[in-house]
Coordinates of C-alpha atoms in Angstrom, one line a residue:
X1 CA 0.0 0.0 0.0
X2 CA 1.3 3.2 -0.5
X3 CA 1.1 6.3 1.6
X4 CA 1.0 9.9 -0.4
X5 CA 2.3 13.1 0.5
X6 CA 1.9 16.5 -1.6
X7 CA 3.9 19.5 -0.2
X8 CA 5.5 22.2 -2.2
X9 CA 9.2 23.2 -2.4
X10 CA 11.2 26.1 -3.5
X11 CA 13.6 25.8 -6.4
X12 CA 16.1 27.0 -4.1
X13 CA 15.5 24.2 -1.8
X14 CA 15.6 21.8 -4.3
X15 CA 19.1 22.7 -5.7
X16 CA 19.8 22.2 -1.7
X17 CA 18.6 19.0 -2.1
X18 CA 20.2 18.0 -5.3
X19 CA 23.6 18.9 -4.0
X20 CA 22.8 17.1 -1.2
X21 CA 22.5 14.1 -3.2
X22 CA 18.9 13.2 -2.0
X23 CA 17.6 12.7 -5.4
X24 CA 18.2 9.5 -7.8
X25 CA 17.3 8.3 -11.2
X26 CA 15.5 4.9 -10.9
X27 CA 16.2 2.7 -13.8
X28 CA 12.6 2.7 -15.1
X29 CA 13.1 6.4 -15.9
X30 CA 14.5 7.9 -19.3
X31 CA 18.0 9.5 -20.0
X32 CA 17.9 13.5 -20.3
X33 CA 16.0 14.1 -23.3
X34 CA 14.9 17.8 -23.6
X35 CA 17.2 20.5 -25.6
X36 CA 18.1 24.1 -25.2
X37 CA 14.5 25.3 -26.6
X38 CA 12.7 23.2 -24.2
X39 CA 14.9 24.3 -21.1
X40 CA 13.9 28.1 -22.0
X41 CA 10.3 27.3 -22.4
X42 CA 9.9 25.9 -18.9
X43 CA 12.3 28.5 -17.4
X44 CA 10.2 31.4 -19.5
X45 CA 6.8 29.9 -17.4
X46 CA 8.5 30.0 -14.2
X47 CA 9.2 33.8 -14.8
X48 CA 5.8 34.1 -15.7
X49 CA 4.3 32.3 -13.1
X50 CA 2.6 29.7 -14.7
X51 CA 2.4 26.2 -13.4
X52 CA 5.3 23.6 -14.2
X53 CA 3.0 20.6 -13.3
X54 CA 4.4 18.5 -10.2
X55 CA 7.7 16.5 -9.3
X56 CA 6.8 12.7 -8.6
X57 CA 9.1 11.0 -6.3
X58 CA 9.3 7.4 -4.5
X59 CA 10.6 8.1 -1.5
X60 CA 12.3 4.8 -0.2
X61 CA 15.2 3.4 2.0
X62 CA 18.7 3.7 0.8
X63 CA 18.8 -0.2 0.7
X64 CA 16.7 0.2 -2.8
X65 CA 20.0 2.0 -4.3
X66 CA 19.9 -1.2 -6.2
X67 CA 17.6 0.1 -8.8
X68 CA 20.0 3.4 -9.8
X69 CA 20.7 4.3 -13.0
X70 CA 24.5 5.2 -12.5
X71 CA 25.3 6.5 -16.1
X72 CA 23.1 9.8 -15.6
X73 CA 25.3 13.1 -15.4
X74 CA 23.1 16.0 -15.7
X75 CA 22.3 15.8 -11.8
X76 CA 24.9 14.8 -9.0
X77 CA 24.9 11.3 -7.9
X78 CA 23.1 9.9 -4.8
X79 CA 25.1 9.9 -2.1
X80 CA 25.3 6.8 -0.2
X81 CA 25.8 8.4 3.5
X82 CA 21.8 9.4 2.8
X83 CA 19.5 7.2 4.5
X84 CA 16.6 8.2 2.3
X85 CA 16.5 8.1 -1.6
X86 CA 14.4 10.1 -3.8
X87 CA 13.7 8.4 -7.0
X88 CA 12.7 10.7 -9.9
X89 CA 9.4 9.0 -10.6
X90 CA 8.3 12.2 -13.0
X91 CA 9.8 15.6 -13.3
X92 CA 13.6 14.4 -13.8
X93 CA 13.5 16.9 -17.5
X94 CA 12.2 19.7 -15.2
X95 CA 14.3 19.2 -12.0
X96 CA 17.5 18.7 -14.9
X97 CA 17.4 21.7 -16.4
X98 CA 16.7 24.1 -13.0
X99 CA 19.5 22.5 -11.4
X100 CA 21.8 23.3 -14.6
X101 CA 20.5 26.9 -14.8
X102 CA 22.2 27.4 -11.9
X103 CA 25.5 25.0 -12.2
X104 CA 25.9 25.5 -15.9
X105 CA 27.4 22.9 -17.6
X106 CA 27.3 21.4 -21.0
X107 CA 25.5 17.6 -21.4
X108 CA 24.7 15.7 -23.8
X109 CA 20.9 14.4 -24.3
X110 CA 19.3 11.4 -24.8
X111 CA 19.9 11.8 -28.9
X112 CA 23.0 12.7 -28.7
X113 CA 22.7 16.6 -28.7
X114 CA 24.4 18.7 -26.8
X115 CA 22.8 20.9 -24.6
X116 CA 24.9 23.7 -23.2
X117 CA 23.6 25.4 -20.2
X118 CA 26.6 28.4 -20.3
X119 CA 24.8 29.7 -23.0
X120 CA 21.7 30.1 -21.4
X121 CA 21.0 33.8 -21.2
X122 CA 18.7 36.3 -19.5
X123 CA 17.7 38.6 -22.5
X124 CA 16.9 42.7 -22.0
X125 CA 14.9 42.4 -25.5
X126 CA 11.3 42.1 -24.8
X127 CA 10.7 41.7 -28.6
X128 CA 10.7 37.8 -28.1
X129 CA 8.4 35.6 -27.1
X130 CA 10.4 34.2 -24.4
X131 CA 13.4 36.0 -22.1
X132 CA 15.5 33.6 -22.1
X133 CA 17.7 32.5 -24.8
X134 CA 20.7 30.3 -25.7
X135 CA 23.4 32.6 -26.8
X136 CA 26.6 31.6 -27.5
X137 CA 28.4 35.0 -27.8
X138 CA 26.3 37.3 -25.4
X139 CA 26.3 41.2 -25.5
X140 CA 26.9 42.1 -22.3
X141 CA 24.1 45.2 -22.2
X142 CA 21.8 42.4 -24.1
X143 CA 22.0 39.0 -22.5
X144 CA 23.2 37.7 -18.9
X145 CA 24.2 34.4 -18.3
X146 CA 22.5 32.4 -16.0
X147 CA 25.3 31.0 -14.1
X148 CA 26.4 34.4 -13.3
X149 CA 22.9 35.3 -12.0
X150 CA 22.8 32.6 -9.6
X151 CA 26.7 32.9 -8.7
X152 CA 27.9 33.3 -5.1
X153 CA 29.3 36.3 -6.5
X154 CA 25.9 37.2 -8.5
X155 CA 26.7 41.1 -7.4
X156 CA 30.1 41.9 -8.7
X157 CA 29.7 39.7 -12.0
X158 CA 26.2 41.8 -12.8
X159 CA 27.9 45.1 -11.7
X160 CA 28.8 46.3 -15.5
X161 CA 24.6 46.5 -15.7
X162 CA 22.5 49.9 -15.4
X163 CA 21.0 50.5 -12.1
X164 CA 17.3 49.6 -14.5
X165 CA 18.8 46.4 -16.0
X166 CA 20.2 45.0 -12.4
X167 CA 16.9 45.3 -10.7
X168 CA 15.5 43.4 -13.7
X169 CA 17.7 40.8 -13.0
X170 CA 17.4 40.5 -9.5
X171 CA 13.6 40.4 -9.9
X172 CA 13.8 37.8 -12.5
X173 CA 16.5 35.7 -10.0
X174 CA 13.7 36.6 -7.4
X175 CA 11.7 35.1 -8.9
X176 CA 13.3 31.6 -10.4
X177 CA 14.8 30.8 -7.2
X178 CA 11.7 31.4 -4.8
X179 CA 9.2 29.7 -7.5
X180 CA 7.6 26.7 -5.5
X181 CA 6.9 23.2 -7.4
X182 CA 4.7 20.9 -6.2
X183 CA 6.4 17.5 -5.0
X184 CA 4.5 14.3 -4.7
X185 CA 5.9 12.1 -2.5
X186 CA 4.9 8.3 -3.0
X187 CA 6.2 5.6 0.0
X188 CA 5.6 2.4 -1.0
X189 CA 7.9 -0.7 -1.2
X190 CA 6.1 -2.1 -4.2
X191 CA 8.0 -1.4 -7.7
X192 CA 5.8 -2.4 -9.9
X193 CA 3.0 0.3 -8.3
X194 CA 5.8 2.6 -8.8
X195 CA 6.5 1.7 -12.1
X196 CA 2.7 1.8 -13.3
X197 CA 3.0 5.3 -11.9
X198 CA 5.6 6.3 -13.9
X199 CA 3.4 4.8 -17.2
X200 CA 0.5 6.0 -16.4
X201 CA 1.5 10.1 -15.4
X202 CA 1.5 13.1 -17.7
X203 CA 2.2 15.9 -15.5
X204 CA 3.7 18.0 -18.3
X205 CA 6.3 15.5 -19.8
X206 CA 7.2 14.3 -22.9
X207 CA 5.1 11.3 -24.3
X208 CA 6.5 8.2 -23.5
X209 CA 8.0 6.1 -26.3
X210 CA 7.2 2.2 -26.9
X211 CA 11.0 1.9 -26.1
X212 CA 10.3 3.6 -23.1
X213 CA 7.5 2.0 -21.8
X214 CA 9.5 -1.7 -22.7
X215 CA 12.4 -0.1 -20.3
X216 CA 10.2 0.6 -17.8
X217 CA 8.6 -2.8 -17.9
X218 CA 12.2 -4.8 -17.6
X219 CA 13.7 -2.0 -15.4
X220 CA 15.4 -4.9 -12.8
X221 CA 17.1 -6.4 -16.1
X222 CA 18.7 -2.8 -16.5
X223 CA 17.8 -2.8 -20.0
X224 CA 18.1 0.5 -20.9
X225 CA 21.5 0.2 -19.4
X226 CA 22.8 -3.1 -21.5
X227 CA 20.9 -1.4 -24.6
X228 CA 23.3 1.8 -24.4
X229 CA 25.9 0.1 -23.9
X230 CA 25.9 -2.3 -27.3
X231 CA 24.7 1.0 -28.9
X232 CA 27.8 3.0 -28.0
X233 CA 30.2 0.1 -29.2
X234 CA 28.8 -0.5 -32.7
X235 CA 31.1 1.1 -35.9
X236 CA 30.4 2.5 -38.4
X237 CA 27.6 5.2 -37.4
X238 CA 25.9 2.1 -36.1
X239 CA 25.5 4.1 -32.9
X240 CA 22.8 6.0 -34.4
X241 CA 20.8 3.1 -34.3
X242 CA 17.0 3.9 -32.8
X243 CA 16.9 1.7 -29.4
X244 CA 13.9 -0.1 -30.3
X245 CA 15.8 -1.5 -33.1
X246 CA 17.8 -3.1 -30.4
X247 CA 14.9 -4.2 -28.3
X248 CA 13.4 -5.8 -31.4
X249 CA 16.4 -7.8 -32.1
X250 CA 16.3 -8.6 -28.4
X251 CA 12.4 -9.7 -28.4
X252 CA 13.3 -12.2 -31.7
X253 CA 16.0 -13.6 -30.1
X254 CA 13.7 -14.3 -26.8
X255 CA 11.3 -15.8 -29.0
X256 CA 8.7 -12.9 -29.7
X257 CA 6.8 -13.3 -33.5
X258 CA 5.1 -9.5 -33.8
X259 CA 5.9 -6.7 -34.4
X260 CA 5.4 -3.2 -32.8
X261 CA 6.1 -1.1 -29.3
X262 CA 3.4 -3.8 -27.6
X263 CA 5.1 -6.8 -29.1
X264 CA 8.4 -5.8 -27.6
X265 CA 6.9 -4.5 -24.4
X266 CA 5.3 -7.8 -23.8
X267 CA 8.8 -9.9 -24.8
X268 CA 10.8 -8.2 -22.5
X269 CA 8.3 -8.3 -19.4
X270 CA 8.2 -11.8 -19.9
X271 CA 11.7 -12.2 -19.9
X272 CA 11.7 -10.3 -16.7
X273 CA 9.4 -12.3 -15.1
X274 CA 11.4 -15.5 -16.0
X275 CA 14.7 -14.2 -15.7
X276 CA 14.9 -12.1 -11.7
X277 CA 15.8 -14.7 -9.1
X278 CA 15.7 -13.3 -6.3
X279 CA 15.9 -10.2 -6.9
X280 CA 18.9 -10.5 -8.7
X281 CA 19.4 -10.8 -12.8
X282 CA 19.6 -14.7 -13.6
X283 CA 23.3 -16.3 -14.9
X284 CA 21.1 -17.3 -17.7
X285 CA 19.8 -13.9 -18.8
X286 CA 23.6 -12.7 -18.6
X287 CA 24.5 -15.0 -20.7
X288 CA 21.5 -14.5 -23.2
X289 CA 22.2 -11.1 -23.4
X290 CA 25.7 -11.5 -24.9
X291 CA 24.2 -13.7 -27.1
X292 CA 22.2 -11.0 -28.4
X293 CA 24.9 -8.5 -28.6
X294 CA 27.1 -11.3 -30.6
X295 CA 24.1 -11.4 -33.1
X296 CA 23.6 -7.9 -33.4
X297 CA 28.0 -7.1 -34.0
X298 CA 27.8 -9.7 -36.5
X299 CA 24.9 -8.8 -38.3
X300 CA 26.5 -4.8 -38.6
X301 CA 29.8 -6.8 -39.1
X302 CA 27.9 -8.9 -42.0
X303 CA 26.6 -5.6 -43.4
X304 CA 29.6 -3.7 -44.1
X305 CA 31.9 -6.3 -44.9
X306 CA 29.9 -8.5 -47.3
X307 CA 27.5 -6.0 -48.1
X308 CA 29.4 -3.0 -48.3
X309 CA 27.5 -0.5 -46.2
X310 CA 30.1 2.2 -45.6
X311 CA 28.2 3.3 -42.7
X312 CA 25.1 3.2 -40.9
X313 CA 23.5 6.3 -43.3
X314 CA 23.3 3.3 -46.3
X315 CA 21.0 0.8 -44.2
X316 CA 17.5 0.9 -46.4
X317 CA 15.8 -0.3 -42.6
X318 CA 16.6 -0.2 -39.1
X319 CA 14.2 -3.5 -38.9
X320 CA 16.7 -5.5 -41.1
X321 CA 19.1 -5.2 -38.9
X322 CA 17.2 -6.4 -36.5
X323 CA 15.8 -9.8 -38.4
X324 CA 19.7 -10.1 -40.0
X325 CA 20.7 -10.1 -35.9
X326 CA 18.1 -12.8 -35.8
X327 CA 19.2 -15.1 -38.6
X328 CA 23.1 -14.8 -36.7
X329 CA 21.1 -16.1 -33.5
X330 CA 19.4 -19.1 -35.3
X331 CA 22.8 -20.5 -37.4
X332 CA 24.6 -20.3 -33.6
X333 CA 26.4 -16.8 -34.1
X334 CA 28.6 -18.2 -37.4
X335 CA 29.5 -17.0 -40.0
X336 CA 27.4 -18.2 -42.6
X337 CA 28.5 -20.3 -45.2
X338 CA 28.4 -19.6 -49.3
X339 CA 24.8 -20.8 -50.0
X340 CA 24.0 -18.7 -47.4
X341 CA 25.9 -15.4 -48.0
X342 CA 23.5 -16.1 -51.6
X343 CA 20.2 -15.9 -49.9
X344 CA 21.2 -13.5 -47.9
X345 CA 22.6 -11.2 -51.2
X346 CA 19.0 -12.1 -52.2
X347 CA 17.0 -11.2 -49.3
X348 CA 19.1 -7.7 -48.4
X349 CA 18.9 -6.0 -52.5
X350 CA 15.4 -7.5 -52.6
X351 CA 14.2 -5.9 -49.4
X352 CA 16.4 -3.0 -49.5
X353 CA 14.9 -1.7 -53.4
X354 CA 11.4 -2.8 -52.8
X355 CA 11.5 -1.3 -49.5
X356 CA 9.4 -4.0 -48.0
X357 CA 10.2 -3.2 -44.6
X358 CA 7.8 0.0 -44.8
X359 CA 3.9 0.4 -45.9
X360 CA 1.2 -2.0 -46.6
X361 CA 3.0 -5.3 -45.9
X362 CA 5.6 -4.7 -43.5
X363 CA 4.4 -6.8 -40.6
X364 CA 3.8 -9.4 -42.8
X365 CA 7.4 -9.5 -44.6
X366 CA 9.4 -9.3 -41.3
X367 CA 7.7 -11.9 -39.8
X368 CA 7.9 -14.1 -43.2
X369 CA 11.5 -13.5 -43.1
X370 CA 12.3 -14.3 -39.5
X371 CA 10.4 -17.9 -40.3
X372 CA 12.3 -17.7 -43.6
X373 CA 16.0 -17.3 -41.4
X374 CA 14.9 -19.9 -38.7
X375 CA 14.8 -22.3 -41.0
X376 CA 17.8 -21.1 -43.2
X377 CA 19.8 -20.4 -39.9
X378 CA 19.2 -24.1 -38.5
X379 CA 19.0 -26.5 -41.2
X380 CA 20.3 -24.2 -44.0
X381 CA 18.4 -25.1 -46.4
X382 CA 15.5 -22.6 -48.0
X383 CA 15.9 -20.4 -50.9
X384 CA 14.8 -16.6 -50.6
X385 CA 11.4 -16.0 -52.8
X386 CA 10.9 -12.6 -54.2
X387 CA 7.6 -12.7 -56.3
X388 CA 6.3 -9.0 -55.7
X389 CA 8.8 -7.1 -58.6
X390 CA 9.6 -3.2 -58.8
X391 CA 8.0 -1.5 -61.7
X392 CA 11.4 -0.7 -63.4
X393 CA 9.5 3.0 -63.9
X394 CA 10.4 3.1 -60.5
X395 CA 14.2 4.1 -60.5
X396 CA 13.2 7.0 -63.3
X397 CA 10.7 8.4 -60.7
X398 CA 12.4 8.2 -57.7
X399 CA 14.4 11.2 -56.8
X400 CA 17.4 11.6 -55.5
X401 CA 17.0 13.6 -52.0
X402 CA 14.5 11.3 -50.8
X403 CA 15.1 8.4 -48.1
X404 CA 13.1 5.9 -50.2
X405 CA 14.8 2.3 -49.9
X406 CA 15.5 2.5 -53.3
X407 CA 17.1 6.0 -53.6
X408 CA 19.6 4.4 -50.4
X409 CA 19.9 1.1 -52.3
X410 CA 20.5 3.6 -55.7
X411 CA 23.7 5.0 -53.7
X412 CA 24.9 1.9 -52.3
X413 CA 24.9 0.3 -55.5
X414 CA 27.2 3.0 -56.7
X415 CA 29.3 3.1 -53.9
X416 CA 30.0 -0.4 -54.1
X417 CA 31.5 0.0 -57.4
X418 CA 33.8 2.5 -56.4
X419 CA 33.0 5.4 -58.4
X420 CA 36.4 7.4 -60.4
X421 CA 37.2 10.8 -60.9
X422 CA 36.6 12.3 -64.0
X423 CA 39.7 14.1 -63.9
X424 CA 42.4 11.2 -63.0
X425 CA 40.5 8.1 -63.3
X426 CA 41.5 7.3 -59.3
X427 CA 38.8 6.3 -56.7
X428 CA 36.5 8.7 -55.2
X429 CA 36.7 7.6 -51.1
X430 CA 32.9 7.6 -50.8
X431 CA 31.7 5.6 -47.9
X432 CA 34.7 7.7 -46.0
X433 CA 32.2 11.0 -46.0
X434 CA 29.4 10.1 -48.0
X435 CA 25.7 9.6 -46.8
X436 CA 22.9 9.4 -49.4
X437 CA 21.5 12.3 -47.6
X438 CA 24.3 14.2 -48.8
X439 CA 23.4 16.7 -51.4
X440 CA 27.1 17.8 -52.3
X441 CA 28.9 14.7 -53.6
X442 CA 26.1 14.4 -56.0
X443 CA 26.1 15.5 -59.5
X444 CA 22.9 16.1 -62.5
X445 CA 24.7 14.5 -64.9
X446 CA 22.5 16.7 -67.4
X447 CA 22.6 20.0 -65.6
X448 CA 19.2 20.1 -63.5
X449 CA 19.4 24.3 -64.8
X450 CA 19.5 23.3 -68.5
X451 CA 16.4 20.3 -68.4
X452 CA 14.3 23.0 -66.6
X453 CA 15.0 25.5 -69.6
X454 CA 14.4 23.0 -72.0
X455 CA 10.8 21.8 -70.6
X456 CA 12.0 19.1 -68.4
X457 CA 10.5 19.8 -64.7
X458 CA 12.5 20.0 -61.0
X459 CA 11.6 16.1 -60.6
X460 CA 12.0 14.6 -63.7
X461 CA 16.1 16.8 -63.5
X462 CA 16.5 15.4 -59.7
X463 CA 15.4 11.4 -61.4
X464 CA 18.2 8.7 -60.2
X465 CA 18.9 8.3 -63.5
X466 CA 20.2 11.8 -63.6
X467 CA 22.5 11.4 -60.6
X468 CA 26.2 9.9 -59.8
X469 CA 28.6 10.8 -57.3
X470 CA 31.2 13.5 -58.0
X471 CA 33.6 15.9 -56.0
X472 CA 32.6 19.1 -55.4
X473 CA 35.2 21.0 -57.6
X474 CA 33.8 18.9 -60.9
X475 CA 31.0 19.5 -60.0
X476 CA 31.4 23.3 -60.0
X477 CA 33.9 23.1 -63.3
X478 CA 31.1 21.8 -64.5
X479 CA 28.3 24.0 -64.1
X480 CA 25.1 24.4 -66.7
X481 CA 26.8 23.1 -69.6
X482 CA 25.9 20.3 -71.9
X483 CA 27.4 16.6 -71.6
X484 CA 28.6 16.5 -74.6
X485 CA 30.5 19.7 -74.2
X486 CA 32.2 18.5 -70.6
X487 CA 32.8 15.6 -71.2
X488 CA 34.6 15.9 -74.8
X489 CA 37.7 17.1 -74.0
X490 CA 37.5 13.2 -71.1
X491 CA 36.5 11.5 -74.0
X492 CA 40.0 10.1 -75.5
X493 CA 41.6 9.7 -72.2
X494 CA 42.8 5.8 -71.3
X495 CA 40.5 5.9 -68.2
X496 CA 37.7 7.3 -70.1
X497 CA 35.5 4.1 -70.2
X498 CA 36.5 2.8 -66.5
X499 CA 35.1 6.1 -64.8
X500 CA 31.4 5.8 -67.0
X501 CA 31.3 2.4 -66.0
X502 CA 32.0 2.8 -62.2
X503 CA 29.3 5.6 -62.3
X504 CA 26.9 3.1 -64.3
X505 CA 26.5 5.5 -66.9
X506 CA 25.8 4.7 -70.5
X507 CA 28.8 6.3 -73.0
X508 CA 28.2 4.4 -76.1
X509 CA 28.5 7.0 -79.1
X510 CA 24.8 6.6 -80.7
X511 CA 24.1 7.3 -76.9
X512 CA 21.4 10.2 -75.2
X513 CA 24.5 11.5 -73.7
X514 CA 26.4 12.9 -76.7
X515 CA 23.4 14.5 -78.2
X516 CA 23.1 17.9 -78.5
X517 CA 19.1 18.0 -78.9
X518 CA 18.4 18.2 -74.7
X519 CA 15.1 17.2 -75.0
X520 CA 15.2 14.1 -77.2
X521 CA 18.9 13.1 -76.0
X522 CA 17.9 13.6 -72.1
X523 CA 14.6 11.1 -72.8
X524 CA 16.9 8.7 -74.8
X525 CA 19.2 8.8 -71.8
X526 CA 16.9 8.2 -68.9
X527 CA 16.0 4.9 -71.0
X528 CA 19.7 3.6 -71.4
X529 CA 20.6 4.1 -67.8
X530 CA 17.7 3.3 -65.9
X531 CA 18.2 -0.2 -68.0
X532 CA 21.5 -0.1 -66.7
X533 CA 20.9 0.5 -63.0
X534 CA 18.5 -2.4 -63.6
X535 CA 21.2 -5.2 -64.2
X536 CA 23.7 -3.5 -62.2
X537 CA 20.6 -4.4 -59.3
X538 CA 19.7 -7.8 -60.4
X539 CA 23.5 -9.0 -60.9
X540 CA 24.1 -7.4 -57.5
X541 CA 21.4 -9.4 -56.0
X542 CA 21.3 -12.5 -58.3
X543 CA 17.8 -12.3 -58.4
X544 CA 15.3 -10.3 -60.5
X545 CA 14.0 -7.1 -59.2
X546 CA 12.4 -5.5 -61.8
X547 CA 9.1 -6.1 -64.1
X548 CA 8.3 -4.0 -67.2
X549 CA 5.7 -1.5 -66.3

């Protein structure tokens, strides 16, 4: 049963208390997640005197320090000589970023981001919406820095200000530090009422993610804990990974066969269950869990090296890596073996260019390919079907910019063939910089200025079959002009025909390229390549792709 307390506290006495090291995180709760914009919103209310909504805490023995979440930084740790803890039940982004307006301090967010609390500025300018700004240079008759505001020596750092701008700032420190937030203290030595609080509360937070809420559910298997950590230590940009990729390749593993926030949720609450003894993470589970990670380092492993993703930015799906993870588990964490590296070929182009992991179908082709691997995995035997073809139109449509799978698969194709320089006929080092959201190692092949002036619209100029890689200074020797006219003075040059061929473009001399009628030599063009980028496809996969539209 628990007992429930409401009482109200100043935000001076609760930086007393957070340098006293009375609060904790609680592994059910979420890393820092709010930014700079978000931090001036809530401290812009305060100085308006609007509500903040209410600080949830479990307040518990210090014997629970078991269920800390060590790796948070943005608040100091508990300290041990306490014989209370408060866990942060709701409120930790609000309690974060008033502790930090007075400490300063850059950290880095849940994403990734940093968020710099230095920079945090009072502003005299009462044009904006809000007062207070991030500002990394600030004018001193303009903007004051937070940390000076709330200084020991507040006075003599603020003594440069006019007598009108002072009292400003003391009013506005008046007011931050004497604000009073509602704290509701829960005692209750049940965690699972706790952590149904924490899931069921929206007291001006963020909403909760389904990652989230499976974290929350398998808090005592520290999963958010064991998740960062394999997230941190992949290559390749593989970092950037969402974490409910990572819980999804967990919840296959552990035997889960759906999909979604609720599938994943419910595999790792079982798993919980199953897996505390005693209150203590099971040998088993341990053990389970490097199995997973194993999986998941071989699948990215299996990716770049057999694959040839220079980096995470050329994976079509996040999913795939999870159901590739998945195939490592069922053929006992080996390598796999040359009639499987086929299939596999197979399954990754196929998947990748018909982009079967999004839309309609997606549910239903993940979970037909996780069948599909158990069975290739254990008895490896099974050959990857692929019945539902591309409309080859597809690759003339599709434009360049967007994060279609087949635009990605488009630019890993390319990079895999090492692309040259038009100039020396040496490699261009693609996958070391390049991301197929990169806009400035691309290159219209016919200038997208000259198609729009010769009736050809924005989409039809941005087309795949109108893009290869290229440095930036080509690019810009290049400029508006004709193919035929840049390319003439390449033609007779030894290395001519390597560099057209590494860029999948079609140079034969009754070509579209070489024509000097735009209109009828760009159509003729589009045709030649986009048949080009077709078998270039199907002999990188070794399977069809394509149908005739």
């Amino acid at each position: 049963m628990k007992d429930i307390i409401v009482k109200k506290y100043s935000v001076k006495q609760l930086w007393k208390r957070c340098e006293e090291g009375l609060f904790a995180i609680p592994e059910i709760q979420r890393e820092f997640v709010w930014d700079m914009k978000k931090a001036c919103t809530l401290l812009d209310s305060i100085y308006r005197q609007l509500p903040i909504g209410s600080l949830l805490i479990w307040q518990t023995k210090a014997d629970r320090r078991n269920l800390l979440r060590h790796a948070q930084k943005i608040l100091p740790e508990f300290n041990c000589q306490n014989r209370n803890i408060w866990f942060l039940i709701d409120g930790q982004q609000r309690l974060s970023v008033l502790y930090r307006t007075r400490k300063g301090g850059s950290v880095l967010n849940y994403n990734d981001k940093e968020v710099d609390f230095d920079h945090l500025c009072f502003s005299f300018d009462e044009r904006f919406d809000t007062r207070f700004l991030k500002i990394r240079r600030p004018i001193p008759k303009l903007h004051i820095p937070l940390i000076d505001v709330f200084s020991h020596n507040w006075r003599y750092k603020l003594k440069h200000l006019s007598n009108k701008k002072f009292q400003e700032v003391v009013k506005m420190r008046q007011f931050l530090s004497t604000y009073e937030v509602p704290v509701i203290l829960i005692s209750t030595s049940d965690l699972d009422e706790v952590r149904e609080s924490f899931l069921r509360i929206n007291s001006g937070g963020l909403r909760i993610s389904a990652a989230d809420r499976a974290f929350t559910r398998a808090s005592r298997l520290k999963l958010r804990h064991l998740v960062n950590e394999l997230r941190s230590n992949l290559p390749k940009g593989f970092s950037e990974i969402d974490r409910g990729t990572l819980q999804f390749a967990a919840a296959l593993i552990l035997g889960e066969r759906d999909v979604g926030g609720r599938a994943i949720e419910s595999a790792l609450t079982k798993a919980e269950k199953i897996e505390i003894q005693n209150g203590r993470v099971s040998i088993k589970f341990g053990r389970k869990w490097r199995e997973i990670s194993e999986c998941v380092k071989n699948a990215v492993d299996y990716l770049c090296t057999e694959i040839g993703l220079p980096n995470f930015d050329f994976l079509p799906s996040e999913n795939m890596l999870a159901t590739l993870a998945f195939f490592f588990y069922t053929n006992n964490r080996a390598q796999p073996v040359p009639s499987q590296k086929k299939e596999l070929r197979k399954w990754f182009w196929a998947t990748a260019v018909a982009a079967r992991y999004a839309g309609k179908g997606y549910r239903q082709n993940i979970l037909g390919d996780v069948k599909y691997f158990e069975k290739l995995g254990k008895n490896r035997k099974g050959r990857f079907s692929f019945t539902d073809l591309v409309a080859l139109s597809e690759i003339k449509r599709t434009e360049y910019m967007t994060s279609s799978g087949l635009s990605i698969s488009f630019f890993l194709l390319l990079s895999n063939r090492e692309p040259r320089y038009l100039e020396t006929g040496s490699r261009i080092p693609v996958g070391e910089v390049a991301s197929p959201a990169n806009r400035k190692d691309k290159h219209h092949i016919f200038p997208r200025t000259l198609l729009n002036g010769n009736g050809f619209n924005t989409k039809q100029a941005n087309s795949l079959c109108n893009i290869c890689y290229v440095v930036a200074q080509e690019n810009q020797s290049i400029g508006n002009k004709k193919p035929v006219s840049y390319l003439s003075g390449y033609k007779r040059r030894k290395h001519f025909a390597g560099v057209m061929k590494s860029h999948l473009i079609p140079y034969n001399s009754d070509g579209g390229l070489w024509s000097r009628n735009i209109r009828k030599g760009y159509k003729r063009f589009v045709k030649q390549r986009m048949d080009m980028i077709r078998k270039a496809f199907e002999k990188e996969a070794g399977i069809k792709l394509f149908r005739e539209d």
